[in-house]
XYZ file of C-alpha atoms in Angstrom:
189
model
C -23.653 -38.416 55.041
C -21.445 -39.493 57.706
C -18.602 -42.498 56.539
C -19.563 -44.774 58.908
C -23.921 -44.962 58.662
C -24.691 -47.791 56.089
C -27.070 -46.775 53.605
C -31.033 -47.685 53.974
C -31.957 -51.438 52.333
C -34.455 -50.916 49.990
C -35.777 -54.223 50.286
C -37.635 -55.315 52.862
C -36.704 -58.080 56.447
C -39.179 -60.169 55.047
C -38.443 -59.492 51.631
C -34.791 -60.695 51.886
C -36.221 -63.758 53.753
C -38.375 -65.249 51.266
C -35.460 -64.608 48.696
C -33.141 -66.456 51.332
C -35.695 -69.141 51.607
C -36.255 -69.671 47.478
C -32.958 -69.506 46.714
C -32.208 -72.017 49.123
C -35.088 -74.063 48.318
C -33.262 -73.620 44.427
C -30.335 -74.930 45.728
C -31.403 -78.142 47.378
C -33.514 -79.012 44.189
C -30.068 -78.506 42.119
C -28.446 -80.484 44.885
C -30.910 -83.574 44.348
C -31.262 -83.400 40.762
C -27.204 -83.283 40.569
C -27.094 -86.487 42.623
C -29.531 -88.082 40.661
C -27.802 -87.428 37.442
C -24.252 -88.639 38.785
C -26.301 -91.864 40.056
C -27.438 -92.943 36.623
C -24.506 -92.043 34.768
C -22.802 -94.119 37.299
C -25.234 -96.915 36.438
C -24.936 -96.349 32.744
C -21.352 -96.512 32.844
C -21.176 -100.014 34.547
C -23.678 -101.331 31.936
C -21.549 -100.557 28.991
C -18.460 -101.787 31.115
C -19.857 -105.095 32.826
C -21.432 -107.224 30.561
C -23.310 -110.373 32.657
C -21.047 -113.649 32.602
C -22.346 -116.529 30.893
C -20.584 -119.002 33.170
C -23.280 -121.839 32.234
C -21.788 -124.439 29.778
C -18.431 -123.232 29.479
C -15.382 -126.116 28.892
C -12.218 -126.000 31.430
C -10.579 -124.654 28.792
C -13.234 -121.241 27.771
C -13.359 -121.122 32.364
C -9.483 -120.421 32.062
C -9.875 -118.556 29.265
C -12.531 -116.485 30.974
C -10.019 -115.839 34.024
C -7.555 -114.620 32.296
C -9.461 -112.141 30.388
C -11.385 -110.862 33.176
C -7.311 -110.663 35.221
C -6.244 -108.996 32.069
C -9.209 -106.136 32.345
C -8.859 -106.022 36.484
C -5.014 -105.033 35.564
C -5.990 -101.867 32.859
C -8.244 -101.300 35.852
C -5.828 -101.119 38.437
C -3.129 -99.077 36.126
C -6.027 -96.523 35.412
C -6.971 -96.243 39.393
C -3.078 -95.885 39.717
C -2.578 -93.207 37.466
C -5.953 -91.244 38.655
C -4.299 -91.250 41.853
C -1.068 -89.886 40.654
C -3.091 -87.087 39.125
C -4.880 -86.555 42.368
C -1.786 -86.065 44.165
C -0.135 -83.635 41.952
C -2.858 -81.994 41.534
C -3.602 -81.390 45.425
C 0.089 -80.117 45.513
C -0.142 -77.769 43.096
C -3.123 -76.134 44.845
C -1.387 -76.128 48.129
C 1.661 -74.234 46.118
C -0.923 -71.947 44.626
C -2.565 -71.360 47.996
C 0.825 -70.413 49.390
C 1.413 -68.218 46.569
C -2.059 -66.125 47.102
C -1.097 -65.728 50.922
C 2.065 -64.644 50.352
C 0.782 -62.059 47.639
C -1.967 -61.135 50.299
C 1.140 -61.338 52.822
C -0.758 -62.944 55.112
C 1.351 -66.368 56.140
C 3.051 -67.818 59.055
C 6.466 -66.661 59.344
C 8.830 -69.539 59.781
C 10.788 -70.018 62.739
C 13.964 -67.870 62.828
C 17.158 -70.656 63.631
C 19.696 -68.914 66.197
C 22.966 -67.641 64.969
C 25.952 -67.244 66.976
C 27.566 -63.771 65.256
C 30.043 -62.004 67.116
C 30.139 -58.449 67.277
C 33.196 -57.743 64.599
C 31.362 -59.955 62.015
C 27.752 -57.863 62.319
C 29.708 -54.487 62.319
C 31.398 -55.707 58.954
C 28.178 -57.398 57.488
C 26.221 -53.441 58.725
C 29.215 -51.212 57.560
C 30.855 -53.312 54.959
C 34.158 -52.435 54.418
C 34.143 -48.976 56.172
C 34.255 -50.917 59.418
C 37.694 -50.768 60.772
C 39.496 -51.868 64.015
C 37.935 -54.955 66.206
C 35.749 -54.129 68.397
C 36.266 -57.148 71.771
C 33.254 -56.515 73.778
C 34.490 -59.057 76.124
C 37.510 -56.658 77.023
C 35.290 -53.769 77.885
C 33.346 -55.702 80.982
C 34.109 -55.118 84.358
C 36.222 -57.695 85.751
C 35.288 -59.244 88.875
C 37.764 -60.613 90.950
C 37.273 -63.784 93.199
C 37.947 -62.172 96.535
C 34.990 -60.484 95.914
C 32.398 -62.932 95.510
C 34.005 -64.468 98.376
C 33.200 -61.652 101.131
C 29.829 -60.978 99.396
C 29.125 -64.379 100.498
C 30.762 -63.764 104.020
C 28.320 -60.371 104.544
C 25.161 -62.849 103.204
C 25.808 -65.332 105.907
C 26.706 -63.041 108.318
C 23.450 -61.658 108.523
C 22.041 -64.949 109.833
C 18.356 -65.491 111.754
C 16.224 -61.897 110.932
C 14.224 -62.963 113.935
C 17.253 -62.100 116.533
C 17.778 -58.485 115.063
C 14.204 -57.487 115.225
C 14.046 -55.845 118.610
C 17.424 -54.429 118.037
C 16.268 -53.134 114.847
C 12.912 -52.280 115.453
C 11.551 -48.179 115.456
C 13.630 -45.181 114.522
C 16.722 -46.014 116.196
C 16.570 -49.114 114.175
C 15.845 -47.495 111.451
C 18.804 -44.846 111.942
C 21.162 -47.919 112.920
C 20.464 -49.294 108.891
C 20.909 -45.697 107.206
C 24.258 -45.432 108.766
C 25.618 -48.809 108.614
C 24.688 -48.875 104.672
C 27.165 -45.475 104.432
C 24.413 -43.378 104.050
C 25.332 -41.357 107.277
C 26.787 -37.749 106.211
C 29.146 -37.731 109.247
């Protein structure tokens, strides 16, 4: 059998389908009965929480009373939502680490931005060789040196060449042509 010719299903298009479809159908009813059971336990919860006020009747005194209880309970509240959150948080970092940790065991992550380092050449011979590298090697030392002069007549010839629309006649078929080969040195004579 050749590697690349998948194997015959042995279930049917419209076999698969109706599986697709029931297991879906499945799914939705777990879905709904899920909600449903987080909905009451929600309402369950609040009933053994909140008891109703009795407000009616109540001195000053039992109304201050009442307040201060009821601050007293929104506090444990607030030191409960507090630390919930705290968990939260560490626990979303510790995934992220974890996450990182799978990619980079997969190693597939972003590499980080290399910084630039200025190394000379002496310093990345001895860091390659170690201590076999001997002598200093000045790069700089070894480039041609250019002297101003130079630059200065290159700049005469440039401008001396002046409006290209003057020389065309002059320049223009083989005598032209023959005019440019020898002024550029390329004449054997």
């Amino acid at each position: 059998m050749p590697p690349n010719v998948k194997p015959k299903s042995k279930i049917s298009a419209s076999r698969k389908l109706s599986l697709k479809i029931l297991l879906l159908s499945k799914a939705m009813e777990e879905l709904e009965k899920e909600t449903m059971d987080r909905d009451e336990e929600k309402v369950r919860y609040l009933g053994e929480k909140l008891t109703p006020l009795q407000m009616s009747g109540l001195s000053m005194d039992e109304l201050q009373n009442l307040c201060k209880h009821l601050h007293q309970k929104i506090d444990v509240v607030d030191e409960e939502r507090y630390d919930c959150e705290a968990k939260v948080v560490k626990n979303n970092r510790d995934i992220h680490e974890l996450k990182l940790k799978v990619q980079d065991l997969g190693g597939k992550f972003k590499k980080p931005a290399l910084r630039k380092v200025r190394v000379s050449a002496d310093e990345m011979m001895r860091a390659l060789l170690g201590s076999k590298h001997k002598g200093s090697m000045d790069l700089r030392a070894n480039l041609k040196s250019v002297k101003k002069e130079d630059i200065k007549q290159e700049k005469v010839l440039t401008t001396e060449v002046g409006d290209w629309r003057k020389n065309v006649e002059a320049m223009s078929g083989m005598e032209g042509r023959k005019k440019m080969f020898d002024a550029a040195g390329g004449g054997g004579q």
